[in-house]
JSON list of C-alpha atoms in Angstrom, two decimals:
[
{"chain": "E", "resi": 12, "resn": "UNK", "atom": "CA", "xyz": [-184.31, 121.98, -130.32]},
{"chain": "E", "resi": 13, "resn": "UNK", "atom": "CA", "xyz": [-187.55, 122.24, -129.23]},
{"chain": "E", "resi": 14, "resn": "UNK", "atom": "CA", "xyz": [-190.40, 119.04, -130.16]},
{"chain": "E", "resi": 15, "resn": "UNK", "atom": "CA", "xyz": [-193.84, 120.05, -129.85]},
{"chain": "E", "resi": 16, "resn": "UNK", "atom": "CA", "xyz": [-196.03, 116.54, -129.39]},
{"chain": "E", "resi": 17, "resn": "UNK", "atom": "CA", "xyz": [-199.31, 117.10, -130.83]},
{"chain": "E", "resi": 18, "resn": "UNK", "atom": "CA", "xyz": [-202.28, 115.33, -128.94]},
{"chain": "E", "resi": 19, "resn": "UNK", "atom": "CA", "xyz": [-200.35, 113.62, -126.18]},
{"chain": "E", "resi": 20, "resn": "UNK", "atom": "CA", "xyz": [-201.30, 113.20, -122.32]},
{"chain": "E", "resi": 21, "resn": "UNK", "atom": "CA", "xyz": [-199.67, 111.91, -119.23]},
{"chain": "E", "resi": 22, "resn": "UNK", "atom": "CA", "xyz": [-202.73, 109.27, -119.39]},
{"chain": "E", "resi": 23, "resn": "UNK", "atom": "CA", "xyz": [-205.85, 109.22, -120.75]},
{"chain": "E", "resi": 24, "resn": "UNK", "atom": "CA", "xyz": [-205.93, 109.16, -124.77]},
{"chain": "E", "resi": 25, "resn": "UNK", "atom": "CA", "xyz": [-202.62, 108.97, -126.15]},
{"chain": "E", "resi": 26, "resn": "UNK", "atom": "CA", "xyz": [-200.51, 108.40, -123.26]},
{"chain": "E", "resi": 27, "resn": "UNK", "atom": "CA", "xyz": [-196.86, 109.90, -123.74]},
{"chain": "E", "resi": 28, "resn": "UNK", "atom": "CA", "xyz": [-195.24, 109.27, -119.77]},
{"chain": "E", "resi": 29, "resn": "UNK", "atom": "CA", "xyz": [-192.60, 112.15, -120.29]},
{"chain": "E", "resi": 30, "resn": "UNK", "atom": "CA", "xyz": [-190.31, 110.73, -117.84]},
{"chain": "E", "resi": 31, "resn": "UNK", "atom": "CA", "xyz": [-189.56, 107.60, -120.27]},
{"chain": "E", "resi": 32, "resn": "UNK", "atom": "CA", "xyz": [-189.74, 109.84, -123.29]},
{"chain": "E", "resi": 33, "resn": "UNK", "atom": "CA", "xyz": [-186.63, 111.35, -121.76]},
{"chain": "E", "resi": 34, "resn": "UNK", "atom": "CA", "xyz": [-184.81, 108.19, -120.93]},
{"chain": "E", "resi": 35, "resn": "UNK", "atom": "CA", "xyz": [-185.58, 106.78, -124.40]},
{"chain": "E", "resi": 36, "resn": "UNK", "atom": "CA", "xyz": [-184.26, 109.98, -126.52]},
{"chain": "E", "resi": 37, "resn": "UNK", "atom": "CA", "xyz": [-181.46, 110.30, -124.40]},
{"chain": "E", "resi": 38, "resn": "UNK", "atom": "CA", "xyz": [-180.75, 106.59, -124.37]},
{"chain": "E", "resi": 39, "resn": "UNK", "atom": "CA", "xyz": [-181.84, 105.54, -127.98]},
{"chain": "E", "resi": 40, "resn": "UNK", "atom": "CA", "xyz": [-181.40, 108.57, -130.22]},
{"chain": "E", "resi": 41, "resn": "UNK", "atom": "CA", "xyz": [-178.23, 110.09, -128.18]},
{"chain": "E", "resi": 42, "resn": "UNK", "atom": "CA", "xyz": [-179.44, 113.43, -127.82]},
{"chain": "E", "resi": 43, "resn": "UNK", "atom": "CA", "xyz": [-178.26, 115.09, -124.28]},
{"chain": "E", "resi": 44, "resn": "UNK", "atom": "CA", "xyz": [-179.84, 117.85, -121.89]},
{"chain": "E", "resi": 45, "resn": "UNK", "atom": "CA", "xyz": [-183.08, 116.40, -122.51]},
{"chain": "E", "resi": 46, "resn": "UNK", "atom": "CA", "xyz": [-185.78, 117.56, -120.68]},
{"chain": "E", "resi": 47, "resn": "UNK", "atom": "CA", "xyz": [-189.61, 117.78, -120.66]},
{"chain": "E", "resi": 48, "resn": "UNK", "atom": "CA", "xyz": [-192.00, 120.96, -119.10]},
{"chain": "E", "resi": 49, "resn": "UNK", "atom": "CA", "xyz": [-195.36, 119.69, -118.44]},
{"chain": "E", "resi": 50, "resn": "UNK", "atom": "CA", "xyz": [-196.70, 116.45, -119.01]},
{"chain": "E", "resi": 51, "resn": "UNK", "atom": "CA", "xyz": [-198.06, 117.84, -122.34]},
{"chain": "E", "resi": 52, "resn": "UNK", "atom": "CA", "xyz": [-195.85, 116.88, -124.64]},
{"chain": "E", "resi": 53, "resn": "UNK", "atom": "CA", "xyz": [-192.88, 119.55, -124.73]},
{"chain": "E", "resi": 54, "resn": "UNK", "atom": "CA", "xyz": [-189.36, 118.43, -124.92]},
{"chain": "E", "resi": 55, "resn": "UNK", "atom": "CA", "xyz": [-186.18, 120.00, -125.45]},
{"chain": "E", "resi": 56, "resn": "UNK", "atom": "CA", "xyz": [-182.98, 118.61, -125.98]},
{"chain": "E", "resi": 57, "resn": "UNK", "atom": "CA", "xyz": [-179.06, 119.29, -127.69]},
{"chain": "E", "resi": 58, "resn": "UNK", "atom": "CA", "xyz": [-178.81, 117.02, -131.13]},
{"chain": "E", "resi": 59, "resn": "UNK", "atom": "CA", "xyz": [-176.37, 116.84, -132.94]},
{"chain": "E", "resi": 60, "resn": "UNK", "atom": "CA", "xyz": [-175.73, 119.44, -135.66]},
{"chain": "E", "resi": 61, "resn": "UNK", "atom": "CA", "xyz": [-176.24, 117.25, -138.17]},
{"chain": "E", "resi": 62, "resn": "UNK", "atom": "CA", "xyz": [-179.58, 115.99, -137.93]},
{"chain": "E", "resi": 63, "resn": "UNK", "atom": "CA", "xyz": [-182.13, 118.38, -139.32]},
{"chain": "E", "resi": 64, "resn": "UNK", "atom": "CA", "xyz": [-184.95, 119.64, -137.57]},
{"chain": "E", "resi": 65, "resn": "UNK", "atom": "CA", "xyz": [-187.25, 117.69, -140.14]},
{"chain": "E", "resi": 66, "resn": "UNK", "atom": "CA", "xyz": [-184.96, 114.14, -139.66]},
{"chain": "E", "resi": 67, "resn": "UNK", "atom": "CA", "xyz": [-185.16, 114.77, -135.58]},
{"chain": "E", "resi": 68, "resn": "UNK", "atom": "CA", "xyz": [-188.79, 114.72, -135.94]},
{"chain": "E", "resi": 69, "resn": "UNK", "atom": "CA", "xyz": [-188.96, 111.92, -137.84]},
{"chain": "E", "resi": 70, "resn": "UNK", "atom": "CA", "xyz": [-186.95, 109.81, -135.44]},
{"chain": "E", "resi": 71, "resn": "UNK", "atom": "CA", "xyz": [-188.48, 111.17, -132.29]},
{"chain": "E", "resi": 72, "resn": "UNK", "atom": "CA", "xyz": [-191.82, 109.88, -134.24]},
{"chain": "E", "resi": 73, "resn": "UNK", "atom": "CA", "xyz": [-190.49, 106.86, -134.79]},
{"chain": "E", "resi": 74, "resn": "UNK", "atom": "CA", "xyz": [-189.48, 106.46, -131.43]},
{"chain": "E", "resi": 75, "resn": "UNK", "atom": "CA", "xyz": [-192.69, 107.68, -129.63]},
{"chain": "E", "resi": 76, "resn": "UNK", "atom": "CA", "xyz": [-194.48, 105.09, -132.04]},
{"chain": "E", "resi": 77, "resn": "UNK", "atom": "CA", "xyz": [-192.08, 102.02, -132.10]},
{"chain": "E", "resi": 78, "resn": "UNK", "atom": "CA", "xyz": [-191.13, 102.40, -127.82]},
{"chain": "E", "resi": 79, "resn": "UNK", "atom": "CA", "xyz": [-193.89, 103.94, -126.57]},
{"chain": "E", "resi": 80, "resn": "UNK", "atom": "CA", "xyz": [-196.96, 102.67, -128.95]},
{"chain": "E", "resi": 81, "resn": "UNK", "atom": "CA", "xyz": [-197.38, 106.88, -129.25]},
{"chain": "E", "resi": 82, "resn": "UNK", "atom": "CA", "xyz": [-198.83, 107.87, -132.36]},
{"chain": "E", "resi": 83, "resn": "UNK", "atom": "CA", "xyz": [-198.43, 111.89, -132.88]},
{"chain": "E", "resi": 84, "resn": "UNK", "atom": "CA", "xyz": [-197.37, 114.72, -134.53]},
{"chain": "E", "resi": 85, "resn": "UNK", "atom": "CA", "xyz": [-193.91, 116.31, -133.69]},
{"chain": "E", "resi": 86, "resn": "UNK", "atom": "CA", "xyz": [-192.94, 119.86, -134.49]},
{"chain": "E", "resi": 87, "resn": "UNK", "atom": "CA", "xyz": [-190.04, 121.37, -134.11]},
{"chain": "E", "resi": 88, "resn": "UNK", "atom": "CA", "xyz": [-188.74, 124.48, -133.56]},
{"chain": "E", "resi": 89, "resn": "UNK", "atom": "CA", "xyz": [-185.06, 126.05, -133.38]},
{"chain": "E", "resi": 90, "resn": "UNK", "atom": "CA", "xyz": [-184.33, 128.51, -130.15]},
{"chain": "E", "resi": 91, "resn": "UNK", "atom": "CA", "xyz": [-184.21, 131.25, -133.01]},
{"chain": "E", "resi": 92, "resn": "UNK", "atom": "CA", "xyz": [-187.33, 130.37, -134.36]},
{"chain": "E", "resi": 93, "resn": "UNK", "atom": "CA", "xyz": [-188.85, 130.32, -130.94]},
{"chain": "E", "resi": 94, "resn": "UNK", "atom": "CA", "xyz": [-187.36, 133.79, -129.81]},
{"chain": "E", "resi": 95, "resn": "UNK", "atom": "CA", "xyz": [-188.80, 135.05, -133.24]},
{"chain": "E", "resi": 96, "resn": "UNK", "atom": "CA", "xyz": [-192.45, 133.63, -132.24]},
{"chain": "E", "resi": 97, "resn": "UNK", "atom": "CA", "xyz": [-192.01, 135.54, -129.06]},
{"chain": "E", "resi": 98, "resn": "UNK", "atom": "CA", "xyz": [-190.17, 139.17, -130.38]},
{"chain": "E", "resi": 99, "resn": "UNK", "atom": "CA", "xyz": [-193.45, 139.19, -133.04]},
{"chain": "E", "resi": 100, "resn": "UNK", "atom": "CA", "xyz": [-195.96, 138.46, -131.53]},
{"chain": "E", "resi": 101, "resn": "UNK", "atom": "CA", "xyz": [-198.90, 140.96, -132.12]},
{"chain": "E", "resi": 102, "resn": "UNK", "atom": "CA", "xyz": [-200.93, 140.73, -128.83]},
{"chain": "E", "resi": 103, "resn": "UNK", "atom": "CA", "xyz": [-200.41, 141.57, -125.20]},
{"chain": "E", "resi": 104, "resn": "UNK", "atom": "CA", "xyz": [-199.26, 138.72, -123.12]},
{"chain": "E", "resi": 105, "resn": "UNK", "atom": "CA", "xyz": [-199.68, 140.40, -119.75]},
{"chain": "E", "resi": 106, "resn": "UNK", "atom": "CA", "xyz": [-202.30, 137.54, -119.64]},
{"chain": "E", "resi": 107, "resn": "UNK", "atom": "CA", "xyz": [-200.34, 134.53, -120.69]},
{"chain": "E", "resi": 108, "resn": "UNK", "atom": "CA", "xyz": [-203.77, 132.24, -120.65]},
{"chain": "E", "resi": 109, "resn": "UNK", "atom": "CA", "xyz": [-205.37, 134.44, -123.34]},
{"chain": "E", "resi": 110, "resn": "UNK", "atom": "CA", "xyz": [-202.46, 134.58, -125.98]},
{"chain": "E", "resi": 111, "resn": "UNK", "atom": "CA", "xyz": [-201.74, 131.28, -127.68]},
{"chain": "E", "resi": 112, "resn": "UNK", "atom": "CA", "xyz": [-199.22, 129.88, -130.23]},
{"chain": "E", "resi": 113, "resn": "UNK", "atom": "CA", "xyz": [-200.22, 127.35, -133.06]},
{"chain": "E", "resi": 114, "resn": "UNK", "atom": "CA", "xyz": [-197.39, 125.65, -134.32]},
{"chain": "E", "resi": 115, "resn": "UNK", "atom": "CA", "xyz": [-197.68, 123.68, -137.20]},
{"chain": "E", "resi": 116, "resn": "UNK", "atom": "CA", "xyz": [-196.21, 121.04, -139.28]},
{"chain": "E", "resi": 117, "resn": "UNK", "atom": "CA", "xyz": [-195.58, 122.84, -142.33]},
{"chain": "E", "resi": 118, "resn": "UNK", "atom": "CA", "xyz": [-196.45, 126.01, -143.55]},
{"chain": "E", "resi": 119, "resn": "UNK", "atom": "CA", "xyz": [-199.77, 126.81, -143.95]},
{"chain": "E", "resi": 120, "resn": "UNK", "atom": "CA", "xyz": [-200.81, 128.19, -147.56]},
{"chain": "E", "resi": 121, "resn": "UNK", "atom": "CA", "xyz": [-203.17, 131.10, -148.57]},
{"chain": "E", "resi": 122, "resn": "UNK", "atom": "CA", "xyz": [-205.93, 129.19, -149.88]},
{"chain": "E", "resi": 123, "resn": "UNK", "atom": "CA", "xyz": [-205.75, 127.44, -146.17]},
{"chain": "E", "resi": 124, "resn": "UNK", "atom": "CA", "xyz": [-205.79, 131.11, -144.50]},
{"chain": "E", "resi": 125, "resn": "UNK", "atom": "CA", "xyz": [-208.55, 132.05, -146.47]},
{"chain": "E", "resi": 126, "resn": "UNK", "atom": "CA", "xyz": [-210.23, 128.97, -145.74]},
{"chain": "E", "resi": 127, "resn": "UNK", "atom": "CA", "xyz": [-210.18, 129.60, -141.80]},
{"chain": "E", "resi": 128, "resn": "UNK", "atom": "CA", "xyz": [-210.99, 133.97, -142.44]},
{"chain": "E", "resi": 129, "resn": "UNK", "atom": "CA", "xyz": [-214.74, 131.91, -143.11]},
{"chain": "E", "resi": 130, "resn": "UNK", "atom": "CA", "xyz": [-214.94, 130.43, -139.82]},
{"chain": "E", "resi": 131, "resn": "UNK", "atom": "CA", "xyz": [-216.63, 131.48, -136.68]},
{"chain": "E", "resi": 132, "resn": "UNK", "atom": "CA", "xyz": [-214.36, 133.40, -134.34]},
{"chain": "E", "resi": 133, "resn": "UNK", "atom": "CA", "xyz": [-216.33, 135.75, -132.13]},
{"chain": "E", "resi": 134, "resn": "UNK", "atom": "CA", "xyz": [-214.22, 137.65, -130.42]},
{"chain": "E", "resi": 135, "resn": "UNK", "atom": "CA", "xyz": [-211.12, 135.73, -131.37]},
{"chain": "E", "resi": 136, "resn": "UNK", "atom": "CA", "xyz": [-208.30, 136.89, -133.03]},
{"chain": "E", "resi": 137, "resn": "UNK", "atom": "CA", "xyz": [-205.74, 135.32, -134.90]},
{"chain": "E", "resi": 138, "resn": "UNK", "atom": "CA", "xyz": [-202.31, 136.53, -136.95]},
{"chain": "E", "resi": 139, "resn": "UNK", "atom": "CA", "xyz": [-200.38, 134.14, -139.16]},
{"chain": "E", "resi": 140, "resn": "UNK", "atom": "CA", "xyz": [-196.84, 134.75, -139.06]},
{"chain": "E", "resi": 141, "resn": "UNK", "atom": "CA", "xyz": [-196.45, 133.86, -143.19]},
{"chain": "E", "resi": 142, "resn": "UNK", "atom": "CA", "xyz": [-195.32, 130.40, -142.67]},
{"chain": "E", "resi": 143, "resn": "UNK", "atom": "CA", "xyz": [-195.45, 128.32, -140.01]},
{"chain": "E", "resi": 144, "resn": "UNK", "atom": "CA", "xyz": [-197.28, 129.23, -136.88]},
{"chain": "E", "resi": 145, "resn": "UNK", "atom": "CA", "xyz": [-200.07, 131.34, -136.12]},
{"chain": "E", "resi": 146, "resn": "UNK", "atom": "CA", "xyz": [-200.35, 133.46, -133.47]},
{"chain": "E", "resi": 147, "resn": "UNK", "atom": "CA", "xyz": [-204.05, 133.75, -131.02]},
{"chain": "E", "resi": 148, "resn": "UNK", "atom": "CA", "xyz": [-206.00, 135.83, -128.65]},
{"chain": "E", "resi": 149, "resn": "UNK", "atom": "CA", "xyz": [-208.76, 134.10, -126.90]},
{"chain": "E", "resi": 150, "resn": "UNK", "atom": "CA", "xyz": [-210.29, 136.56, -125.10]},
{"chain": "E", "resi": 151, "resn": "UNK", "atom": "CA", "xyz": [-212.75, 134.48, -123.15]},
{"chain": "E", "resi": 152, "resn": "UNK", "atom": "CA", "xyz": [-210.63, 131.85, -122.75]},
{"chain": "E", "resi": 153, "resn": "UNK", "atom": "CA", "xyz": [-209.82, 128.69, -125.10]},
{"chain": "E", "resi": 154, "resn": "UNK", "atom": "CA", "xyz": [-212.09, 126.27, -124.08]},
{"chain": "E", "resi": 155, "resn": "UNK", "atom": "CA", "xyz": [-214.78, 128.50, -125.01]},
{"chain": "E", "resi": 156, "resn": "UNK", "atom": "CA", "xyz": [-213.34, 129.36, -128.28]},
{"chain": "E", "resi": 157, "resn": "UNK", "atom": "CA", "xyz": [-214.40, 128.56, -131.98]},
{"chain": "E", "resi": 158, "resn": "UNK", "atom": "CA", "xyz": [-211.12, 128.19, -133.08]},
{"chain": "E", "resi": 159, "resn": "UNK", "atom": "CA", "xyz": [-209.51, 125.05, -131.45]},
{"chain": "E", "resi": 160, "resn": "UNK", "atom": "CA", "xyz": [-206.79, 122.75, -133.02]},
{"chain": "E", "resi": 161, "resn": "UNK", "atom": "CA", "xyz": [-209.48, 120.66, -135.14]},
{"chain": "E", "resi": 162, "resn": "UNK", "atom": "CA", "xyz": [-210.94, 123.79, -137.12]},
{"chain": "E", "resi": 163, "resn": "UNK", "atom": "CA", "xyz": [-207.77, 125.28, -137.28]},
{"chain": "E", "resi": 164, "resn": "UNK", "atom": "CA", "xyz": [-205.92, 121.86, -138.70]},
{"chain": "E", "resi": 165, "resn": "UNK", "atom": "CA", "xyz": [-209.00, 120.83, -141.15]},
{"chain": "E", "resi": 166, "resn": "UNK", "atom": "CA", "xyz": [-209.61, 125.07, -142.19]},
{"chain": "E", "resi": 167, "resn": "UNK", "atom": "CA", "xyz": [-205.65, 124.89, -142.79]},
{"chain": "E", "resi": 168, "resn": "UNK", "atom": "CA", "xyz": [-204.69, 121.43, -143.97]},
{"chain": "E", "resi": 169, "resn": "UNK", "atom": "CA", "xyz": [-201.98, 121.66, -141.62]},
{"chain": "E", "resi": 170, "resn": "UNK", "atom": "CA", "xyz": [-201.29, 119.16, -138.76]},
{"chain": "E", "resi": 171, "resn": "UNK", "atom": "CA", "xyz": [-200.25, 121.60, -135.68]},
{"chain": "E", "resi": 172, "resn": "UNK", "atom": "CA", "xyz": [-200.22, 122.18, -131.78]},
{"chain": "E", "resi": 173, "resn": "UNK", "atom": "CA", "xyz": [-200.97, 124.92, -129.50]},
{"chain": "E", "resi": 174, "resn": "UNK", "atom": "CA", "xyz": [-199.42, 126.19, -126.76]},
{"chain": "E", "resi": 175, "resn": "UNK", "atom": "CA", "xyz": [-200.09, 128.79, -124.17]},
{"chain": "E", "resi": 176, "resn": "UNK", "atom": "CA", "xyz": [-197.88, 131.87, -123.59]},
{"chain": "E", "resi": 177, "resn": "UNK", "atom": "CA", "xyz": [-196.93, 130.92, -120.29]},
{"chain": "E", "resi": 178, "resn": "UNK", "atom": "CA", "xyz": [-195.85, 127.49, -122.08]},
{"chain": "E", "resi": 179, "resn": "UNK", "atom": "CA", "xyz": [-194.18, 129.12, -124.66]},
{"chain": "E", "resi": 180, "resn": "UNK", "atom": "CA", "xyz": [-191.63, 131.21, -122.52]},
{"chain": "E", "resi": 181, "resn": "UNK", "atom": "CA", "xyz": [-190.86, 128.12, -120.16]},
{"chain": "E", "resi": 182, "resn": "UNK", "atom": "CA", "xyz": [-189.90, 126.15, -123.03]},
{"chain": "E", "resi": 183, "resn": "UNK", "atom": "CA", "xyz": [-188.02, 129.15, -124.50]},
{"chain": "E", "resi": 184, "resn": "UNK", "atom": "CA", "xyz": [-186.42, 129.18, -121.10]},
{"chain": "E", "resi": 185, "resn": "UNK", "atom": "CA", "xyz": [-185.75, 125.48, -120.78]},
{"chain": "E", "resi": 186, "resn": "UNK", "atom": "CA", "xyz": [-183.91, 125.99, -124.57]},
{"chain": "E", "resi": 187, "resn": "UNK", "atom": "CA", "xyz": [-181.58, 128.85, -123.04]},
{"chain": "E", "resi": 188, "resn": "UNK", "atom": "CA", "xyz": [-180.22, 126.29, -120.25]}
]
């Protein structure tokens, strides 16, 4: 499974060290072939069949807040649900910087959508996938963009993270083994 740690930093704000995070859900919650990419709050790891996605997420949550005083979102996504994010996505990612993934917490609802079609996007682009993730072009980069986590989380009501392309293939990759 993948966890996607909304809001997290190696310091600063919200320190997460990733290096303990992978001792403690190794050591603590059992889970094996844990590993991090970045030090922005990406972790994969094997659980056990049992546990659902929405039950690992609580107790990686619980586990972020109770070991590491980490207070955060966690999403989580399946390697099938990841290599479906990739296979659909609707713009070219021969520039892996412009092309973005929102993942969020739950699915996001059509009053929500309709909420965020009022905002200010200039030349941004964005595709919802019909349930839980949006998809985003920034042409002129993100950090010059209208449509960051905040508007998209208050325009949708939905907690959620974004990631990169070149982010999302390496964690697609660290999934695969």
């Amino acid at each position: 499974m993948l966890f996607l740690l909304r809001a997290v930093n190696g310091s600063g704000s919200n320190p997460c060290n990733m290096k303990r995070l992978v001792q403690l859900a190794s050591d603590d919650l059992g889970w094996i072939n844990v590993k991090t990419y970045l030090q922005s709050g990406n972790l994969v790891a094997d659980v056990s069949a049992s546990l659902s996605s929405d039950d690992a997420s609580e107790a990686l949550r619980q586990l972020l807040a109770k070991c590491m005083k980490v207070h955060c979102a966690v999403m989580v996504r399946t390697l099938s649900e990841l290599n479906t994010l990739i296979e659909n996505c609707p713009y070219d990612p021969s520039d892996p910087t412009k092309v973005h993934a929102f993942f969020l917490a739950s699915s996001a609802t059509q009053e929500g959508m309709d909420r965020l079609e009022l905002k200010p996007k200039k030349d941004d682009r964005y595709t919802w996938d019909g349930s839980n993730n949006l998809y985003l072009q920034y042409p002129n980069g993100a950090g010059r963009s209208a449509l960051n986590g905040t508007i998209l989380e208050k325009s949708l009501g939905v907690q959620g993270t974004g990631r990169n392309w070149r982010s999302v293939l390496a964690v697609r990759d660290l999934l695969m083994g």
